[in-house]
Coordinates of C-alpha atoms in Angstrom, one line a residue:
X28 CA 0.0 0.1 0.2
X29 CA 1.1 3.5 -0.3
X30 CA 0.6 5.7 2.4
X31 CA 0.7 9.3 2.2
X32 CA 0.5 12.3 4.3
X33 CA 0.8 15.9 3.4
X34 CA 0.7 19.0 5.4
X35 CA -1.5 22.2 3.9
X36 CA -1.2 25.4 5.3
X37 CA -4.2 27.5 4.2
X38 CA -4.5 31.2 3.9
X39 CA -6.0 32.4 6.9
X40 CA -8.7 33.9 5.4
X41 CA -9.8 30.6 3.5
X42 CA -9.0 28.4 6.5
X43 CA -12.7 28.0 7.9
X44 CA -13.6 27.2 4.1
X45 CA -11.3 24.5 3.3
X46 CA -13.4 21.6 3.7
X47 CA -16.0 23.1 1.2
X48 CA -13.2 24.2 -0.9
X49 CA -11.6 20.9 -1.4
X50 CA -14.9 18.9 -1.3
X51 CA -15.0 18.0 -4.9
X52 CA -11.8 17.1 -5.3
X53 CA -11.7 15.1 -2.0
X54 CA -15.2 13.2 -3.2
X55 CA -13.4 12.5 -6.6
X56 CA -10.5 10.9 -4.9
X57 CA -12.4 9.0 -2.3
X58 CA -14.4 7.4 -5.4
X59 CA -11.3 6.0 -7.5
X60 CA -10.5 2.4 -7.9
X61 CA -7.5 1.6 -5.8
X62 CA -8.1 4.5 -3.1
X63 CA -8.2 3.0 0.1
X64 CA -9.0 6.4 1.8
X65 CA -8.5 10.2 1.5
X66 CA -9.4 12.5 4.3
X67 CA -8.7 15.7 6.0
X68 CA -8.1 16.8 9.5
X69 CA -7.5 20.2 11.1
X70 CA -4.7 20.9 13.2
X71 CA -5.6 21.4 16.9
X72 CA -2.4 23.8 17.1
X73 CA -2.7 25.8 14.0
X74 CA -6.3 26.7 12.9
X75 CA -5.0 27.1 9.3
X76 CA -3.3 23.9 8.9
X77 CA -4.6 20.7 7.4
X78 CA -3.5 17.2 6.8
X79 CA -4.3 14.9 4.3
X80 CA -4.1 11.3 4.9
X81 CA -4.5 9.2 1.9
X82 CA -3.7 5.7 1.0
X83 CA -3.7 3.5 -2.2
X84 CA -3.8 0.1 -3.3
X85 CA -0.5 0.1 -5.0
X86 CA 1.7 2.3 -7.2
X87 CA -0.8 2.0 -10.4
X88 CA -3.6 3.2 -8.4
X89 CA -1.2 6.2 -7.1
X90 CA -0.4 6.9 -10.7
X91 CA -3.8 6.8 -11.9
X92 CA -4.5 9.2 -9.1
X93 CA -2.0 11.8 -10.0
X94 CA -2.8 11.6 -13.5
X95 CA -6.6 12.0 -13.3
X96 CA -8.5 14.9 -14.2
X97 CA -9.7 16.0 -11.0
X98 CA -6.2 16.2 -9.8
X99 CA -5.0 18.3 -12.6
X100 CA -8.4 20.3 -11.8
X101 CA -7.2 20.5 -8.2
X102 CA -3.5 21.6 -9.2
X103 CA -5.0 24.8 -11.0
X104 CA -7.5 25.5 -8.2
X105 CA -6.1 24.8 -4.7
X106 CA -2.8 26.6 -4.5
X107 CA -4.6 29.9 -4.9
X108 CA -5.8 29.1 -1.2
X109 CA -2.6 28.1 0.2
X110 CA 0.0 30.3 2.2
X111 CA 3.0 27.8 1.1
X112 CA 3.6 24.3 -0.8
X113 CA 2.2 21.6 0.9
X114 CA 4.7 19.2 2.3
X115 CA 4.7 15.6 1.7
X116 CA 5.6 12.1 3.2
X117 CA 4.8 9.2 0.9
X118 CA 6.0 5.6 1.6
X119 CA 5.1 1.8 0.3
X120 CA 4.1 0.2 3.4
X121 CA 3.7 -3.5 4.1
X122 CA 0.0 -3.2 5.1
X123 CA -3.6 -3.1 3.4
X124 CA -5.5 -1.3 6.2
X125 CA -5.1 0.6 9.6
X126 CA -3.8 -1.6 12.4
X127 CA -5.0 -1.2 16.3
X128 CA -2.8 0.6 18.5
X129 CA -2.2 -2.0 21.3
X130 CA -0.5 0.5 23.5
X131 CA -4.1 2.1 23.9
X132 CA -6.0 -0.9 23.6
X133 CA -10.0 -0.3 24.6
X134 CA -11.6 -2.6 26.7
X135 CA -15.3 -1.8 27.1
X136 CA -16.0 -5.5 28.7

């Protein structure tokens, strides 16, 4: 699986609107074959910062993602709302889904 995390610093005047600004792109990505997940979280320490967490089945799915029409449209649209170029970590990982964090296991029995 390809696991990707990217940090987006959104211009302050657009930070509250980022979920709507990125909605069409997000929905299209989640509908891609081979996309395991594609979601945003807002930082609790910087209200202008969003973290994108995404995963794809393999390199072919990742390549299809960056070659898609909606990705190209996002390349045109989204930068105008950003304060800086997003930062990314992208890695192939030996997994196919989330694992439980055993150190914080929840037992409600």
